[in-house]
Amino acid sequence: MKSKTAVKKPNIFVRMGRKIKEVFSELKKVTWPTFGKVMKATGTVIVIVVLFLIVITAVNYGLSELLQLITGLAN
């Protein structure tokens, strides 16, 4: 049997409230980037995505043409 001196766990709402307070206190410690830094990082990501898009499209087109060349010679 459990001893009578065991500490009872708080109910779910008390625990959730404590966790939410902890989250907000941690968010106050966060160093948020400036708008300029965010825009620079976003621009960098967009440029890299577009470059990869161009490379993958070129490879896809090249392989498609190669496949047409190979299948055209077989017929």
CSV table of N, CA, C and O in Angstrom, one decimal:
chain,number,residue,atom,x,y,z
A,1,MET,N,0.8,-1.2,0.0
A,1,MET,CA,0.0,0.0,0.0
A,1,MET,C,0.9,1.2,0.0
A,1,MET,O,2.0,1.2,0.4
A,2,LYS,N,0.3,2.3,-0.4
A,2,LYS,CA,1.0,3.6,-0.5
A,2,LYS,C,1.1,4.2,0.9
A,2,LYS,O,0.2,4.0,1.7
A,3,SER,N,2.2,4.9,1.2
A,3,SER,CA,2.3,5.5,2.5
A,3,SER,C,1.5,6.8,2.5
A,3,SER,O,1.2,7.4,1.5
A,4,LYS,N,1.1,7.2,3.7
A,4,LYS,CA,0.3,8.4,3.8
A,4,LYS,C,1.0,9.7,3.6
A,4,LYS,O,0.5,10.7,3.4
A,5,THR,N,2.4,9.6,3.6
A,5,THR,CA,3.2,10.8,3.4
A,5,THR,C,3.5,11.0,1.9
A,5,THR,O,4.2,12.0,1.6
A,6,ALA,N,3.0,10.2,1.0
A,6,ALA,CA,3.3,10.4,-0.4
A,6,ALA,C,2.7,11.7,-0.9
A,6,ALA,O,1.6,12.1,-0.5
A,7,VAL,N,3.5,12.4,-1.7
A,7,VAL,CA,3.0,13.7,-2.3
A,7,VAL,C,2.0,13.4,-3.4
A,7,VAL,O,2.3,12.7,-4.3
A,8,LYS,N,0.9,14.0,-3.3
A,8,LYS,CA,-0.2,13.9,-4.4
A,8,LYS,C,0.2,14.8,-5.6
A,8,LYS,O,0.6,15.9,-5.4
A,9,LYS,N,0.1,14.2,-6.7
A,9,LYS,CA,0.4,14.9,-8.0
A,9,LYS,C,-0.8,15.9,-8.3
A,9,LYS,O,-1.9,15.6,-8.1
A,10,PRO,N,-0.4,17.2,-8.6
A,10,PRO,CA,-1.5,18.2,-8.9
A,10,PRO,C,-2.3,17.7,-10.2
A,10,PRO,O,-1.8,17.0,-11.0
A,11,ASN,N,-3.5,18.3,-10.3
A,11,ASN,CA,-4.3,17.8,-11.4
A,11,ASN,C,-3.8,18.4,-12.7
A,11,ASN,O,-2.9,19.2,-12.8
A,12,ILE,N,-4.4,17.9,-13.8
A,12,ILE,CA,-3.9,18.2,-15.1
A,12,ILE,C,-3.9,19.7,-15.4
A,12,ILE,O,-3.0,20.2,-16.1
A,13,PHE,N,-4.9,20.4,-15.0
A,13,PHE,CA,-5.0,21.8,-15.3
A,13,PHE,C,-3.9,22.6,-14.6
A,13,PHE,O,-3.3,23.6,-15.2
A,14,VAL,N,-3.5,22.3,-13.4
A,14,VAL,CA,-2.5,23.0,-12.7
A,14,VAL,C,-1.1,22.7,-13.4
A,14,VAL,O,-0.3,23.6,-13.6
A,15,ARG,N,-0.9,21.5,-13.8
A,15,ARG,CA,0.3,21.1,-14.5
A,15,ARG,C,0.4,21.8,-15.9
A,15,ARG,O,1.5,22.3,-16.3
A,16,MET,N,-0.7,21.9,-16.6
A,16,MET,CA,-0.7,22.6,-17.9
A,16,MET,C,-0.5,24.1,-17.7
A,16,MET,O,0.3,24.7,-18.4
A,17,GLY,N,-1.0,24.7,-16.6
A,17,GLY,CA,-0.8,26.1,-16.3
A,17,GLY,C,0.6,26.4,-16.1
A,17,GLY,O,1.2,27.4,-16.5
A,18,ARG,N,1.3,25.5,-15.3
A,18,ARG,CA,2.7,25.7,-15.0
A,18,ARG,C,3.5,25.6,-16.2
A,18,ARG,O,4.5,26.3,-16.4
A,19,LYS,N,3.2,24.6,-17.1
A,19,LYS,CA,4.0,24.4,-18.3
A,19,LYS,C,3.8,25.7,-19.2
A,19,LYS,O,4.8,26.1,-19.8
A,20,ILE,N,2.6,26.2,-19.3
A,20,ILE,CA,2.4,27.4,-20.2
A,20,ILE,C,3.2,28.6,-19.6
A,20,ILE,O,3.8,29.3,-20.4
A,21,LYS,N,3.3,28.8,-18.3
A,21,LYS,CA,4.1,29.8,-17.7
A,21,LYS,C,5.6,29.6,-18.0
A,21,LYS,O,6.3,30.6,-18.3
A,22,GLU,N,6.0,28.4,-18.0
A,22,GLU,CA,7.4,28.1,-18.3
A,22,GLU,C,7.7,28.4,-19.8
A,22,GLU,O,8.8,29.0,-20.1
A,23,VAL,N,6.8,28.1,-20.7
A,23,VAL,CA,7.0,28.4,-22.1
A,23,VAL,C,7.1,29.9,-22.3
A,23,VAL,O,8.0,30.4,-23.0
A,24,PHE,N,6.2,30.7,-21.7
A,24,PHE,CA,6.3,32.1,-21.9
A,24,PHE,C,7.5,32.7,-21.3
A,24,PHE,O,8.1,33.7,-21.8
A,25,SER,N,8.0,32.2,-20.2
A,25,SER,CA,9.2,32.7,-19.6
A,25,SER,C,10.4,32.4,-20.4
A,25,SER,O,11.3,33.2,-20.6
A,26,GLU,N,10.4,31.2,-21.1
A,26,GLU,CA,11.5,30.9,-22.0
A,26,GLU,C,11.4,31.8,-23.3
A,26,GLU,O,12.5,32.2,-23.8
A,27,LEU,N,10.2,32.1,-23.8
A,27,LEU,CA,10.1,32.9,-25.0
A,27,LEU,C,10.6,34.3,-24.7
A,27,LEU,O,11.0,35.0,-25.6
A,28,LYS,N,10.5,34.8,-23.5
A,28,LYS,CA,11.0,36.1,-23.2
A,28,LYS,C,12.5,36.2,-23.3
A,28,LYS,O,13.1,37.2,-23.5
A,29,LYS,N,13.2,35.0,-23.1
A,29,LYS,CA,14.7,35.0,-23.2
A,29,LYS,C,15.2,34.9,-24.6
A,29,LYS,O,16.4,35.0,-24.8
A,30,VAL,N,14.3,34.6,-25.6
A,30,VAL,CA,14.7,34.4,-27.0
A,30,VAL,C,15.2,35.7,-27.6
A,30,VAL,O,14.6,36.8,-27.4
A,31,THR,N,16.3,35.7,-28.3
A,31,THR,CA,16.8,36.9,-29.0
A,31,THR,C,16.2,36.8,-30.5
A,31,THR,O,16.6,35.9,-31.2
A,32,TRP,N,15.2,37.6,-30.8
A,32,TRP,CA,14.5,37.5,-32.0
A,32,TRP,C,15.4,38.3,-33.1
A,32,TRP,O,15.9,39.3,-32.8
A,33,PRO,N,15.4,37.8,-34.3
A,33,PRO,CA,16.2,38.5,-35.4
A,33,PRO,C,15.5,39.8,-35.8
A,33,PRO,O,14.3,39.9,-35.7
A,34,THR,N,16.2,40.7,-36.4
A,34,THR,CA,15.6,41.9,-36.9
A,34,THR,C,15.0,41.6,-38.2
A,34,THR,O,15.2,40.6,-38.8
A,35,PHE,N,14.1,42.5,-38.6
A,35,PHE,CA,13.4,42.4,-39.9
A,35,PHE,C,14.4,42.3,-41.1
A,35,PHE,O,14.1,41.5,-42.0
A,36,GLY,N,15.4,43.0,-41.0
A,36,GLY,CA,16.4,43.0,-42.1
A,36,GLY,C,17.1,41.6,-42.2
A,36,GLY,O,17.3,41.1,-43.3
A,37,LYS,N,17.4,41.0,-41.1
A,37,LYS,CA,18.0,39.7,-41.1
A,37,LYS,C,17.1,38.6,-41.6
A,37,LYS,O,17.5,37.7,-42.3
A,38,VAL,N,15.8,38.7,-41.2
A,38,VAL,CA,14.8,37.8,-41.7
A,38,VAL,C,14.7,37.9,-43.2
A,38,VAL,O,14.6,36.9,-43.9
A,39,MET,N,14.6,39.1,-43.7
A,39,MET,CA,14.4,39.3,-45.2
A,39,MET,C,15.7,38.8,-45.9
A,39,MET,O,15.5,38.2,-47.0
A,40,LYS,N,16.8,39.0,-45.4
A,40,LYS,CA,18.1,38.5,-46.0
A,40,LYS,C,18.1,37.0,-46.1
A,40,LYS,O,18.4,36.4,-47.1
A,41,ALA,N,17.7,36.3,-45.0
A,41,ALA,CA,17.7,34.9,-44.9
A,41,ALA,C,16.6,34.3,-45.8
A,41,ALA,O,16.8,33.3,-46.5
A,42,THR,N,15.5,35.0,-45.9
A,42,THR,CA,14.4,34.6,-46.8
A,42,THR,C,14.8,34.7,-48.2
A,42,THR,O,14.6,33.8,-49.1
A,43,GLY,N,15.5,35.8,-48.6
A,43,GLY,CA,16.0,36.0,-49.9
A,43,GLY,C,17.0,34.9,-50.3
A,43,GLY,O,17.0,34.4,-51.4
A,44,THR,N,17.9,34.6,-49.4
A,44,THR,CA,18.9,33.5,-49.6
A,44,THR,C,18.2,32.2,-49.9
A,44,THR,O,18.6,31.5,-50.9
A,45,VAL,N,17.2,31.8,-49.1
A,45,VAL,CA,16.5,30.6,-49.3
A,45,VAL,C,15.8,30.5,-50.7
A,45,VAL,O,15.9,29.5,-51.4
A,46,ILE,N,15.2,31.6,-51.0
A,46,ILE,CA,14.4,31.7,-52.3
A,46,ILE,C,15.4,31.5,-53.5
A,46,ILE,O,15.2,30.8,-54.4
A,47,VAL,N,16.6,32.2,-53.4
A,47,VAL,CA,17.6,32.1,-54.5
A,47,VAL,C,18.1,30.7,-54.6
A,47,VAL,O,18.2,30.1,-55.7
A,48,ILE,N,18.4,30.0,-53.5
A,48,ILE,CA,18.9,28.6,-53.5
A,48,ILE,C,17.8,27.7,-54.1
A,48,ILE,O,18.1,26.8,-54.9
A,49,VAL,N,16.6,27.9,-53.7
A,49,VAL,CA,15.5,27.0,-54.2
A,49,VAL,C,15.3,27.2,-55.7
A,49,VAL,O,15.2,26.2,-56.5
A,50,VAL,N,15.4,28.4,-56.2
A,50,VAL,CA,15.3,28.7,-57.7
A,50,VAL,C,16.5,28.1,-58.4
A,50,VAL,O,16.3,27.5,-59.5
A,51,LEU,N,17.7,28.2,-57.8
A,51,LEU,CA,18.9,27.5,-58.5
A,51,LEU,C,18.7,26.0,-58.6
A,51,LEU,O,19.0,25.4,-59.6
A,52,PHE,N,18.3,25.4,-57.5
A,52,PHE,CA,18.0,24.0,-57.5
A,52,PHE,C,16.9,23.6,-58.5
A,52,PHE,O,17.0,22.6,-59.2
A,53,LEU,N,15.9,24.4,-58.6
A,53,LEU,CA,14.8,24.2,-59.6
A,53,LEU,C,15.3,24.2,-61.0
A,53,LEU,O,15.0,23.3,-61.8
A,54,ILE,N,16.2,25.2,-61.3
A,54,ILE,CA,16.8,25.3,-62.6
A,54,ILE,C,17.6,24.0,-62.9
A,54,ILE,O,17.5,23.5,-64.0
A,55,VAL,N,18.5,23.6,-62.0
A,55,VAL,CA,19.4,22.5,-62.2
A,55,VAL,C,18.6,21.2,-62.4
A,55,VAL,O,18.8,20.4,-63.4
A,56,ILE,N,17.6,21.0,-61.6
A,56,ILE,CA,16.8,19.8,-61.7
A,56,ILE,C,16.0,19.8,-63.0
A,56,ILE,O,15.8,18.7,-63.6
A,57,THR,N,15.4,20.9,-63.4
A,57,THR,CA,14.7,21.0,-64.6
A,57,THR,C,15.6,20.7,-65.8
A,57,THR,O,15.2,20.0,-66.7
A,58,ALA,N,16.8,21.2,-65.8
A,58,ALA,CA,17.7,21.0,-66.9
A,58,ALA,C,18.1,19.5,-67.0
A,58,ALA,O,18.1,18.9,-68.1
A,59,VAL,N,18.3,18.9,-65.8
A,59,VAL,CA,18.7,17.4,-65.8
A,59,VAL,C,17.5,16.6,-66.3
A,59,VAL,O,17.6,15.7,-67.1
A,60,ASN,N,16.3,17.0,-65.9
A,60,ASN,CA,15.1,16.3,-66.3
A,60,ASN,C,14.9,16.4,-67.8
A,60,ASN,O,14.6,15.4,-68.5
A,61,TYR,N,15.1,17.6,-68.4
A,61,TYR,CA,14.9,17.8,-69.8
A,61,TYR,C,16.0,17.1,-70.6
A,61,TYR,O,15.7,16.4,-71.6
A,62,GLY,N,17.2,17.1,-70.1
A,62,GLY,CA,18.3,16.3,-70.7
A,62,GLY,C,18.0,14.8,-70.8
A,62,GLY,O,18.2,14.2,-71.8
A,63,LEU,N,17.6,14.3,-69.6
A,63,LEU,CA,17.3,12.9,-69.6
A,63,LEU,C,16.1,12.5,-70.5
A,63,LEU,O,16.1,11.4,-71.1
A,64,SER,N,15.2,13.4,-70.5
A,64,SER,CA,14.0,13.2,-71.4
A,64,SER,C,14.4,13.1,-72.9
A,64,SER,O,14.0,12.3,-73.6
A,65,GLU,N,15.2,14.1,-73.3
A,65,GLU,CA,15.7,14.1,-74.7
A,65,GLU,C,16.6,12.9,-75.0
A,65,GLU,O,16.5,12.3,-76.0
A,66,LEU,N,17.4,12.4,-74.0
A,66,LEU,CA,18.2,11.2,-74.2
A,66,LEU,C,17.3,10.0,-74.3
A,66,LEU,O,17.6,9.1,-75.2
A,67,LEU,N,16.3,9.9,-73.6
A,67,LEU,CA,15.3,8.8,-73.7
A,67,LEU,C,14.6,8.8,-75.0
A,67,LEU,O,14.5,7.7,-75.6
A,68,GLN,N,14.2,9.9,-75.5
A,68,GLN,CA,13.6,10.0,-76.8
A,68,GLN,C,14.6,9.6,-77.9
A,68,GLN,O,14.2,9.0,-78.9
A,69,LEU,N,15.8,10.0,-77.8
A,69,LEU,CA,16.8,9.7,-78.8
A,69,LEU,C,17.0,8.2,-78.8
A,69,LEU,O,17.1,7.5,-79.9
A,70,ILE,N,17.1,7.6,-77.6
A,70,ILE,CA,17.4,6.1,-77.5
A,70,ILE,C,16.2,5.3,-78.1
A,70,ILE,O,16.3,4.4,-78.9
A,71,THR,N,15.0,5.7,-77.7
A,71,THR,CA,13.8,5.0,-78.1
A,71,THR,C,13.5,5.3,-79.6
A,71,THR,O,12.9,4.4,-80.3
A,72,GLY,N,13.9,6.4,-80.1
A,72,GLY,CA,13.7,6.7,-81.5
A,72,GLY,C,14.6,5.9,-82.4
A,72,GLY,O,14.3,5.5,-83.5
A,73,LEU,N,15.8,5.6,-81.9
A,73,LEU,CA,16.8,4.8,-82.7
A,73,LEU,C,16.4,3.3,-82.7
A,73,LEU,O,16.6,2.6,-83.6
A,74,ALA,N,15.7,2.9,-81.6
A,74,ALA,CA,15.3,1.5,-81.5
A,74,ALA,C,14.2,1.2,-82.5
A,74,ALA,O,14.0,0.0,-82.9
A,75,ASN,N,13.3,2.1,-82.8
A,75,ASN,CA,12.2,1.9,-83.7
A,75,ASN,C,12.6,2.0,-85.1
A,75,ASN,O,12.8,2.2,-86.0
